[in-house]
mmCIF file of C-alpha atoms in Angstrom:
data_model
loop_
_atom_site.group_PDB
_atom_site.id
_atom_site.type_symbol
_atom_site.label_atom_id
_atom_site.label_comp_id
_atom_site.label_asym_id
_atom_site.label_seq_id
_atom_site.Cartn_x
_atom_site.Cartn_y
_atom_site.Cartn_z
ATOM 1 C CA MET A 1 99.262 79.009 155.659
ATOM 2 C CA PRO A 2 97.335 79.707 153.121
ATOM 3 C CA LYS A 3 98.631 78.074 150.119
ATOM 4 C CA VAL A 4 99.754 80.520 147.223
ATOM 5 C CA LYS A 5 98.139 79.702 144.255
ATOM 6 C CA LYS A 6 99.730 80.258 141.038
ATOM 7 C CA LYS A 7 97.563 81.667 138.629
ATOM 8 C CA ARG A 8 96.954 79.753 135.349
ATOM 9 C CA MET A 9 97.996 82.200 132.509
ATOM 10 C CA GLY A 10 95.809 81.252 128.931
ATOM 11 C CA PHE A 11 98.311 82.446 126.184
ATOM 12 C CA VAL A 12 97.479 83.341 123.074
ATOM 13 C CA ILE A 13 100.019 83.520 120.314
ATOM 14 C CA ASP A 14 99.455 85.884 117.606
ATOM 15 C CA MET A 15 99.042 84.424 114.608
ATOM 16 C CA THR A 16 98.674 87.285 112.021
ATOM 17 C CA PRO A 17 102.739 87.281 110.742
ATOM 18 C CA LEU A 18 101.978 83.783 109.803
ATOM 19 C CA VAL A 19 99.300 84.066 108.332
ATOM 20 C CA ASP A 20 100.609 86.988 106.434
ATOM 21 C CA ILE A 21 103.667 84.801 105.218
ATOM 22 C CA THR A 22 101.669 81.864 104.491
ATOM 23 C CA PHE A 23 99.316 83.724 102.343
ATOM 24 C CA LEU A 24 102.381 85.572 100.667
ATOM 25 C CA LEU A 25 103.623 82.255 99.503
ATOM 26 C CA LEU A 26 100.600 80.761 98.605
ATOM 27 C CA THR A 27 99.461 83.524 96.471
ATOM 28 C CA PHE A 28 103.053 83.146 95.128
ATOM 29 C CA PHE A 29 102.931 79.290 94.456
ATOM 30 C CA MET A 30 99.210 79.850 92.749
ATOM 31 C CA PHE A 31 100.217 82.246 90.378
ATOM 32 C CA THR A 32 103.424 80.540 89.005
ATOM 33 C CA ALA A 33 101.856 76.874 89.412
ATOM 34 C CA LYS A 34 101.988 75.432 85.842
ATOM 35 C CA PHE A 35 99.974 71.855 86.017
ATOM 36 C CA LYS A 36 101.062 68.815 84.168
ATOM 37 C CA SER A 37 99.446 68.401 80.982
ATOM 38 C CA GLU A 38 96.930 65.903 80.542
ATOM 39 C CA ALA A 39 99.123 63.782 79.004
ATOM 40 C CA GLU A 40 102.326 63.772 81.348
ATOM 41 C CA SER A 41 99.678 63.162 84.205
ATOM 42 C CA GLU A 42 98.787 59.557 82.730
ATOM 43 C CA GLN A 43 101.880 58.562 81.398
ATOM 44 C CA LYS A 44 103.584 55.755 83.186
ATOM 45 C CA PHE A 45 107.333 56.445 81.659
ATOM 46 C CA SER A 46 109.652 58.945 82.244
ATOM 47 C CA ILE A 47 112.343 60.601 79.867
ATOM 48 C CA GLU A 48 115.947 61.044 80.841
ATOM 49 C CA ARG A 49 116.532 64.223 78.985
ATOM 50 C CA PRO A 50 119.798 65.256 77.636
ATOM 51 C CA LYS A 51 121.428 68.091 79.667
ATOM 52 C CA VAL A 52 122.498 71.393 77.931
ATOM 53 C CA THR A 53 124.052 74.589 78.764
ATOM 54 C CA ALA A 54 123.235 77.193 76.136
ATOM 55 C CA ASP A 55 119.975 77.528 75.097
ATOM 56 C CA THR A 56 117.509 78.936 77.198
ATOM 57 C CA SER A 57 114.286 78.920 75.093
ATOM 58 C CA LYS A 58 111.346 77.426 76.751
ATOM 59 C CA VAL A 59 109.168 74.749 75.161
ATOM 60 C CA PRO A 60 106.768 76.632 73.327
ATOM 61 C CA ASP A 61 102.840 75.719 74.925
ATOM 62 C CA LYS A 62 100.820 76.593 72.115
ATOM 63 C CA ASP A 63 100.323 74.540 68.952
ATOM 64 C CA LEU A 64 102.987 71.784 69.426
ATOM 65 C CA ALA A 65 103.378 68.439 68.594
ATOM 66 C CA ILE A 66 105.699 66.146 70.835
ATOM 67 C CA ILE A 67 107.217 63.125 69.670
ATOM 68 C CA LYS A 68 108.198 61.199 72.525
ATOM 69 C CA ILE A 69 110.937 58.552 72.557
ATOM 70 C CA ALA A 70 111.029 56.389 75.803
ATOM 71 C CA ILE A 71 112.438 53.302 77.159
ATOM 72 C CA ASP A 72 110.416 51.139 79.299
ATOM 73 C CA SER A 73 112.112 50.826 82.565
ATOM 74 C CA LEU A 74 111.057 47.172 83.009
ATOM 75 C CA THR A 75 111.341 45.758 79.726
ATOM 76 C CA SER A 76 113.868 48.307 78.223
ATOM 77 C CA ASP A 77 111.994 48.498 74.909
ATOM 78 C CA THR A 78 111.643 51.671 73.039
ATOM 79 C CA THR A 79 108.370 53.246 72.280
ATOM 80 C CA TYR A 80 107.285 56.230 70.545
ATOM 81 C CA TYR A 81 104.742 58.346 71.578
ATOM 82 C CA TYR A 82 102.948 61.381 70.090
ATOM 83 C CA GLU A 83 101.096 64.094 71.797
ATOM 84 C CA LEU A 84 99.426 67.180 70.445
ATOM 85 C CA LEU A 85 98.785 69.906 72.621
ATOM 86 C CA ASN A 86 96.150 71.774 70.943
ATOM 87 C CA GLU A 87 93.125 70.199 71.883
ATOM 88 C CA VAL A 88 90.723 71.145 69.175
ATOM 89 C CA ASP A 89 93.434 69.986 66.115
ATOM 90 C CA ARG A 90 94.361 66.945 68.125
ATOM 91 C CA ALA A 91 90.185 65.759 67.927
ATOM 92 C CA GLU A 92 90.758 66.194 64.293
ATOM 93 C CA VAL A 93 93.731 64.729 63.902
ATOM 94 C CA TRP A 94 92.637 61.770 65.711
ATOM 95 C CA LYS A 95 89.646 61.576 63.778
ATOM 96 C CA LEU A 96 91.525 61.517 60.379
ATOM 97 C CA THR A 97 94.012 59.245 61.275
ATOM 98 C CA GLU A 98 92.686 55.498 60.574
ATOM 99 C CA SER A 99 95.306 53.831 63.233
ATOM 100 C CA VAL A 100 93.917 55.674 65.815
ATOM 101 C CA THR A 101 91.424 53.231 67.550
ATOM 102 C CA GLU A 102 87.865 54.193 68.907
ATOM 103 C CA GLU A 103 89.016 53.839 72.532
ATOM 104 C CA MET A 104 92.397 55.965 72.052
ATOM 105 C CA LYS A 105 90.292 58.951 70.543
ATOM 106 C CA ASP A 106 90.164 60.707 73.804
ATOM 107 C CA LYS A 107 93.506 60.351 74.806
ATOM 108 C CA ALA A 108 96.023 62.786 74.878
ATOM 109 C CA GLN A 109 99.151 60.974 74.011
ATOM 110 C CA LEU A 110 99.102 57.944 71.779
ATOM 111 C CA PRO A 111 101.822 55.075 71.650
ATOM 112 C CA VAL A 112 102.619 55.022 67.884
ATOM 113 C CA SER A 113 104.399 53.139 65.405
ATOM 114 C CA LEU A 114 106.377 54.573 62.841
ATOM 115 C CA GLU A 115 104.092 54.028 60.252
ATOM 116 C CA SER A 116 101.178 55.636 62.096
ATOM 117 C CA LEU A 117 103.570 58.456 63.228
ATOM 118 C CA ASP A 118 104.284 59.187 59.443
ATOM 119 C CA ASP A 119 100.204 59.274 59.248
ATOM 120 C CA LEU A 120 99.994 61.540 62.140
ATOM 121 C CA VAL A 121 102.810 64.066 61.176
ATOM 122 C CA ARG A 122 101.059 64.337 57.936
ATOM 123 C CA ASN A 123 97.708 64.797 59.188
ATOM 124 C CA THR A 124 98.994 67.329 61.808
ATOM 125 C CA ARG A 125 100.841 69.454 59.037
ATOM 126 C CA ILE A 126 97.335 69.153 57.043
ATOM 127 C CA ILE A 127 94.911 70.483 59.793
ATOM 128 C CA ARG A 128 97.472 73.289 60.726
ATOM 129 C CA SER A 129 100.723 73.685 59.037
ATOM 130 C CA GLU A 130 102.522 76.164 61.595
ATOM 131 C CA THR A 131 102.635 73.359 64.269
ATOM 132 C CA VAL A 132 106.025 73.172 65.950
ATOM 133 C CA PHE A 133 107.513 69.974 66.092
ATOM 134 C CA ALA A 134 109.543 68.805 69.306
ATOM 135 C CA ILE A 135 111.197 65.384 69.789
ATOM 136 C CA ASP A 136 111.640 64.521 73.508
ATOM 137 C CA ALA A 137 113.942 61.501 73.264
ATOM 138 C CA ASP A 138 115.532 59.678 76.223
ATOM 139 C CA LYS A 139 119.441 60.404 76.138
ATOM 140 C CA ARG A 140 120.506 56.624 76.555
ATOM 141 C CA LEU A 141 118.931 56.177 73.247
ATOM 142 C CA ARG A 142 120.544 54.873 70.197
ATOM 143 C CA PHE A 143 120.811 57.497 67.828
ATOM 144 C CA GLN A 144 118.966 55.456 64.859
ATOM 145 C CA TYR A 145 115.393 55.824 66.663
ATOM 146 C CA VAL A 146 116.013 59.701 66.719
ATOM 147 C CA TRP A 147 116.939 59.593 63.467
ATOM 148 C CA ASP A 148 114.057 57.843 62.178
ATOM 149 C CA ALA A 149 111.916 60.186 63.745
ATOM 150 C CA MET A 150 113.430 63.052 62.156
ATOM 151 C CA ASP A 151 113.481 61.212 58.801
ATOM 152 C CA ILE A 152 109.786 61.226 59.187
ATOM 153 C CA LEU A 153 109.516 64.726 59.862
ATOM 154 C CA ARG A 154 111.943 65.572 56.842
ATOM 155 C CA LYS A 155 109.331 63.562 54.688
ATOM 156 C CA ASN A 156 106.222 65.639 55.985
ATOM 157 C CA ARG A 157 108.816 68.807 55.056
ATOM 158 C CA ALA A 158 108.823 69.676 59.204
ATOM 159 C CA THR A 159 112.496 70.685 58.662
ATOM 160 C CA VAL A 160 112.890 72.714 61.473
ATOM 161 C CA PHE A 161 112.077 71.354 64.955
ATOM 162 C CA ASN A 162 113.009 71.400 68.600
ATOM 163 C CA TYR A 163 114.932 68.845 70.748
ATOM 164 C CA VAL A 164 113.433 68.752 74.146
ATOM 165 C CA THR A 165 116.321 69.259 76.704
ATOM 166 C CA GLU A 166 116.689 69.844 80.484
ATOM 167 C CA LYS A 167 119.048 72.984 82.039
ATOM 168 C CA LYS A 168 122.463 71.724 83.027
ATOM 169 C CA GLY A 169 122.989 72.178 86.902
ATOM 170 C CA ALA A 170 125.931 74.283 87.434
ATOM 171 C CA MET B 1 56.822 118.239 111.340
ATOM 172 C CA ALA B 2 56.658 115.613 114.065
ATOM 173 C CA GLY B 3 58.947 113.161 112.134
ATOM 174 C CA GLY B 4 61.645 115.659 112.043
ATOM 175 C CA GLY B 5 61.403 116.278 115.693
ATOM 176 C CA ALA B 6 61.760 112.735 116.515
ATOM 177 C CA LEU B 7 64.730 112.442 113.993
ATOM 178 C CA LYS B 8 66.454 115.200 116.221
ATOM 179 C CA ALA B 9 66.050 113.798 119.101
ATOM 180 C CA GLU B 10 67.833 110.549 117.733
ATOM 181 C CA ARG B 11 70.587 112.409 117.076
ATOM 182 C CA SER B 12 71.331 114.058 120.092
ATOM 183 C CA LYS B 13 71.390 110.406 121.523
ATOM 184 C CA ARG B 14 74.053 109.160 119.236
ATOM 185 C CA GLY B 15 76.084 112.256 119.782
ATOM 186 C CA LYS B 16 79.549 111.662 120.820
ATOM 187 C CA ALA B 17 79.257 112.571 124.254
ATOM 188 C CA SER B 18 77.256 109.656 125.220
ATOM 189 C CA LYS B 19 78.834 107.148 123.083
ATOM 190 C CA ARG B 20 81.882 107.854 125.158
ATOM 191 C CA LYS B 21 80.685 107.014 128.391
ATOM 192 C CA LYS B 22 78.433 104.135 127.295
ATOM 193 C CA MET B 23 80.127 101.968 124.827
ATOM 194 C CA LYS B 24 82.941 99.774 126.265
ATOM 195 C CA ARG B 25 85.742 98.741 123.917
ATOM 196 C CA VAL B 26 85.538 95.040 123.964
ATOM 197 C CA SER B 27 88.988 93.435 123.148
ATOM 198 C CA TYR B 28 88.620 90.527 121.129
ATOM 199 C CA HIS B 29 90.677 87.839 119.594
ATOM 200 C CA LEU B 30 89.829 86.010 116.356
ATOM 201 C CA ASP B 31 91.198 82.533 115.987
ATOM 202 C CA MET B 32 93.387 82.143 113.202
ATOM 203 C CA THR B 33 93.991 78.719 113.591
ATOM 204 C CA PRO B 34 91.742 77.233 111.075
ATOM 205 C CA LEU B 35 92.717 80.020 108.531
ATOM 206 C CA VAL B 36 96.108 79.000 108.960
ATOM 207 C CA ASP B 37 95.257 75.160 108.504
ATOM 208 C CA ILE B 38 93.666 75.756 105.414
ATOM 209 C CA THR B 39 96.577 78.187 103.991
ATOM 210 C CA PHE B 40 99.147 75.467 104.871
ATOM 211 C CA LEU B 41 97.161 73.161 103.330
ATOM 212 C CA LEU B 42 96.736 74.713 100.043
ATOM 213 C CA LEU B 43 100.439 76.170 100.232
ATOM 214 C CA THR B 44 101.650 72.647 100.856
ATOM 215 C CA PHE B 45 99.646 71.399 97.826
ATOM 216 C CA PHE B 46 100.780 74.061 95.481
ATOM 217 C CA MET B 47 104.212 73.852 96.399
ATOM 218 C CA PHE B 48 104.300 70.001 95.723
ATOM 219 C CA THR B 49 102.138 70.265 92.312
ATOM 220 C CA THR B 50 104.426 73.011 90.746
ATOM 221 C CA THR B 51 107.301 72.117 88.506
ATOM 222 C CA MET B 52 110.243 74.285 88.854
ATOM 223 C CA ALA B 53 112.168 73.033 86.416
ATOM 224 C CA THR B 54 110.456 73.388 82.737
ATOM 225 C CA PRO B 55 111.954 71.757 80.029
ATOM 226 C CA GLN B 56 113.899 73.607 77.248
ATOM 227 C CA VAL B 57 114.287 73.207 73.614
ATOM 228 C CA MET B 58 116.872 73.271 71.474
ATOM 229 C CA GLU B 59 115.992 74.056 67.822
ATOM 230 C CA MET B 60 117.530 72.035 64.854
ATOM 231 C CA SER B 61 117.179 72.050 61.236
ATOM 232 C CA ILE B 62 118.054 69.378 58.913
ATOM 233 C CA PRO B 63 117.968 69.646 55.007
ATOM 234 C CA PRO B 64 114.860 68.965 53.205
ATOM 235 C CA GLU B 65 114.281 66.007 51.150
ATOM 236 C CA VAL B 66 114.007 67.363 47.822
ATOM 237 C CA VAL B 67 117.565 67.417 47.075
ATOM 238 C CA ASP B 68 118.819 70.476 45.453
ATOM 239 C CA GLN B 69 122.317 69.584 45.206
ATOM 240 C CA VAL B 70 124.283 72.535 47.046
ATOM 241 C CA GLU B 71 128.270 72.359 45.918
ATOM 242 C CA VAL B 72 130.190 72.645 48.432
ATOM 243 C CA LYS B 73 134.105 73.195 48.295
ATOM 244 C CA GLU B 74 135.635 70.090 50.265
ATOM 245 C CA SER B 75 137.895 72.650 52.071
ATOM 246 C CA GLU B 76 134.907 74.339 53.687
ATOM 247 C CA LEU B 77 133.165 71.122 54.864
ATOM 248 C CA LEU B 78 133.781 70.261 58.742
ATOM 249 C CA GLN B 79 132.464 67.033 59.575
ATOM 250 C CA LEU B 80 132.091 65.318 63.109
ATOM 251 C CA PHE B 81 131.793 61.687 63.277
ATOM 252 C CA VAL B 82 130.378 59.913 66.402
ATOM 253 C CA ARG B 83 131.130 56.580 66.541
ATOM 254 C CA ASP B 84 129.585 53.598 68.056
ATOM 255 C CA ASP B 85 131.405 53.970 71.364
ATOM 256 C CA ASN B 86 130.504 57.585 71.420
ATOM 257 C CA LYS B 87 134.165 58.583 70.553
ATOM 258 C CA ILE B 88 134.075 61.508 68.449
ATOM 259 C CA PHE B 89 136.331 62.217 65.416
ATOM 260 C CA TYR B 90 136.647 65.483 63.299
ATOM 261 C CA ALA B 91 137.908 65.858 59.504
ATOM 262 C CA ILE B 92 138.044 69.142 57.283
ATOM 263 C CA GLY B 93 137.316 67.994 53.871
ATOM 264 C CA ASN B 94 138.971 64.726 52.937
ATOM 265 C CA GLU B 95 141.615 64.818 55.627
ATOM 266 C CA ASP B 96 141.789 61.769 57.943
ATOM 267 C CA PRO B 97 139.548 61.855 60.697
ATOM 268 C CA GLN B 98 141.104 63.034 63.862
ATOM 269 C CA GLU B 99 139.904 61.886 67.385
ATOM 270 C CA ILE B 100 138.238 64.963 69.414
ATOM 271 C CA GLU B 101 137.322 65.044 72.900
ATOM 272 C CA LEU B 102 133.600 66.593 73.685
ATOM 273 C CA ASN B 103 135.008 69.836 75.489
ATOM 274 C CA LYS B 104 137.372 70.434 72.632
ATOM 275 C CA ILE B 105 135.049 70.918 70.156
ATOM 276 C CA ARG B 106 133.486 74.407 70.906
ATOM 277 C CA ALA B 107 137.219 75.567 70.636
ATOM 278 C CA MET B 108 137.964 73.644 67.425
ATOM 279 C CA SER B 109 134.533 75.076 65.933
ATOM 280 C CA GLU B 110 135.635 78.831 66.735
ATOM 281 C CA VAL B 111 138.931 78.376 65.097
ATOM 282 C CA GLU B 112 137.981 76.631 62.059
ATOM 283 C CA ASN B 113 134.957 79.096 61.374
ATOM 284 C CA LEU B 114 137.064 82.088 61.542
ATOM 285 C CA ARG B 115 140.275 80.688 60.152
ATOM 286 C CA GLU B 116 140.755 83.582 57.101
ATOM 287 C CA GLY B 117 139.447 82.529 53.885
ATOM 288 C CA LYS B 118 136.640 80.330 55.474
ATOM 289 C CA ARG B 119 135.008 82.785 57.448
ATOM 290 C CA ASN B 120 131.430 82.262 57.299
ATOM 291 C CA ARG B 121 131.397 79.741 54.308
ATOM 292 C CA MET B 122 132.416 76.865 56.650
ATOM 293 C CA ILE B 123 129.509 74.174 56.780
ATOM 294 C CA THR B 124 129.666 71.698 59.712
ATOM 295 C CA ALA B 125 127.884 68.346 59.432
ATOM 296 C CA VAL B 126 127.317 66.154 62.337
ATOM 297 C CA LYS B 127 127.253 62.731 61.345
ATOM 298 C CA PRO B 128 126.163 60.248 64.155
ATOM 299 C CA SER B 129 126.563 56.286 63.827
ATOM 300 C CA ASN B 130 123.187 54.808 64.388
ATOM 301 C CA ASP B 131 124.243 52.938 67.338
ATOM 302 C CA ALA B 132 125.698 56.057 69.129
ATOM 303 C CA ASP B 133 124.005 57.509 71.986
ATOM 304 C CA TYR B 134 121.161 60.406 71.441
ATOM 305 C CA GLY B 135 122.673 61.982 74.584
ATOM 306 C CA THR B 136 126.011 62.328 73.097
ATOM 307 C CA ILE B 137 124.904 63.543 69.922
ATOM 308 C CA VAL B 138 122.851 66.598 71.764
ATOM 309 C CA ASN B 139 125.838 67.375 74.092
ATOM 310 C CA ILE B 140 127.920 68.028 70.705
ATOM 311 C CA LEU B 141 125.141 70.236 69.061
ATOM 312 C CA ASP B 142 125.134 71.825 72.315
ATOM 313 C CA GLU B 143 129.081 72.739 72.316
ATOM 314 C CA LEU B 144 128.553 73.788 68.676
ATOM 315 C CA ASN B 145 125.724 75.627 69.630
ATOM 316 C CA MET B 146 127.970 77.677 72.360
ATOM 317 C CA ALA B 147 130.373 78.095 69.419
ATOM 318 C CA GLU B 148 127.975 80.247 67.418
ATOM 319 C CA ILE B 149 128.027 82.564 70.171
ATOM 320 C CA LEU B 150 131.556 83.976 69.302
ATOM 321 C CA ILE B 151 131.661 83.052 65.501
ATOM 322 C CA THR B 152 128.465 85.247 65.210
ATOM 323 C CA ALA B 153 129.713 87.975 67.395
ATOM 324 C CA GLU B 154 132.796 87.988 65.276
ATOM 325 C CA ILE B 155 130.892 87.764 61.891
ATOM 326 C CA THR B 156 128.878 90.510 62.783
ATOM 327 C CA LYS B 157 131.745 92.958 63.501
ATOM 328 C CA GLU B 158 132.218 92.959 59.585
ATOM 329 C CA PHE B 159 130.257 94.799 57.206
ATOM 330 C CA ASP B 160 129.318 94.394 53.543
ATOM 331 C CA GLU B 161 129.171 96.460 50.783
ATOM 332 C CA ASP B 162 126.160 98.252 51.741
ATOM 333 C CA GLY B 163 127.650 99.094 55.359
ATOM 334 C CA ASN B 164 125.325 96.672 57.055
ATOM 335 C CA PRO B 165 126.529 94.047 59.329
ATOM 336 C CA LYS B 166 127.223 90.636 57.866
ATOM 337 C CA LYS B 167 124.668 88.092 58.846
ATOM 338 C CA ARG B 168 125.894 84.715 59.611
ATOM 339 C CA GLU B 169 124.739 82.284 57.197
ATOM 340 C CA ARG B 170 126.049 79.047 57.531
ATOM 341 C CA ARG B 171 125.398 76.993 60.771
ATOM 342 C CA PHE B 172 125.307 73.407 61.094
ATOM 343 C CA THR B 173 123.644 70.413 60.302
ATOM 344 C CA ILE B 174 123.180 66.362 60.935
ATOM 345 C CA ALA B 175 123.563 63.905 58.493
ATOM 346 C CA GLN B 176 123.178 60.444 58.109
ATOM 347 C CA MET B 177 126.775 58.651 57.830
ATOM 348 C CA SER B 178 127.559 56.827 54.855
ATOM 349 C CA GLU B 179 129.199 53.429 54.868
ATOM 350 C CA GLU B 180 132.441 54.260 53.755
ATOM 351 C CA GLU B 181 132.840 56.469 56.627
ATOM 352 C CA LEU B 182 131.410 54.389 58.714
ATOM 353 C CA GLU B 183 134.040 51.393 57.918
ATOM 354 C CA LYS B 184 136.943 54.277 58.055
ATOM 355 C CA ILE B 185 136.020 55.387 61.615
ATOM 356 C CA LYS B 186 135.896 51.987 62.607
ATOM 357 C CA GLU B 187 139.454 51.414 62.109
ATOM 358 C CA LEU B 188 140.803 53.998 64.065
#
């Protein structure tokens, strides 16, 4: 008897709906994507921000100066960093400040001491007085460190500033 | 006119009748796999690089350095002290400080700020010890901010002489703790 040959069926999956959905998601993520700032991508520390309910205002992304106070995860030392978002201002402020060394000049974020922080804040205020200041500090810090930064802001007449916080999960 | 004739002939060739006879519809499949590959690659890239939780800000204002002394009645001053061990105490005027839990601050602030006679006149000052945690201070400020919602709502219900809603005038601030206060708190 002749063998009944089963016919091999080549099959094709219609990928169109898959492509539709993937493109939809792709465009969504492409448009909502907000990339890490220059400074954020190079920084090696992470700040545990205090969690807060009430305020819903987002961080302003124009003319913002951020004083970061971070705890080194290895040595548990406290370090101040200063970041300026406006690139044009940044170049000028960095140039104006003596404590910024030549190799630091192209960095978006500088590790600073309290004295140089004072200079930087003053120069920032000179270059653009409407710059908004924010303090981004780790919640485990002693308040003294934050107070010192606030004092510098106060001395430079920047009495309205922001604390960077994170939204409390439900 | 020869050109025109030729054109006419061509046209008749392209006519519908002839098309139906000769042209065969070829069904074709477009291989979408590489397209899907690339799209998925980009999709995963964007999914991993986006930061969904953007940080928020809490606005604060501190009194300027130039000291124009503002006279404040003692009874209109609400002070919140934070001790080294993050315990919170509150005192109105010169009263002895009392311990208060973090989650009670909101209710306390609402009651004190809306008390008859002191409405819209109370000044709240947070006075943290230098060794208190920054996180605790922000939590207290958060509670005070939440209390502002009700306080502001209540105060703007009232009207001034011109018939305009009253404005919330006094909010809270941060100040440094004095030595005496530090000593006082330590014993409690």
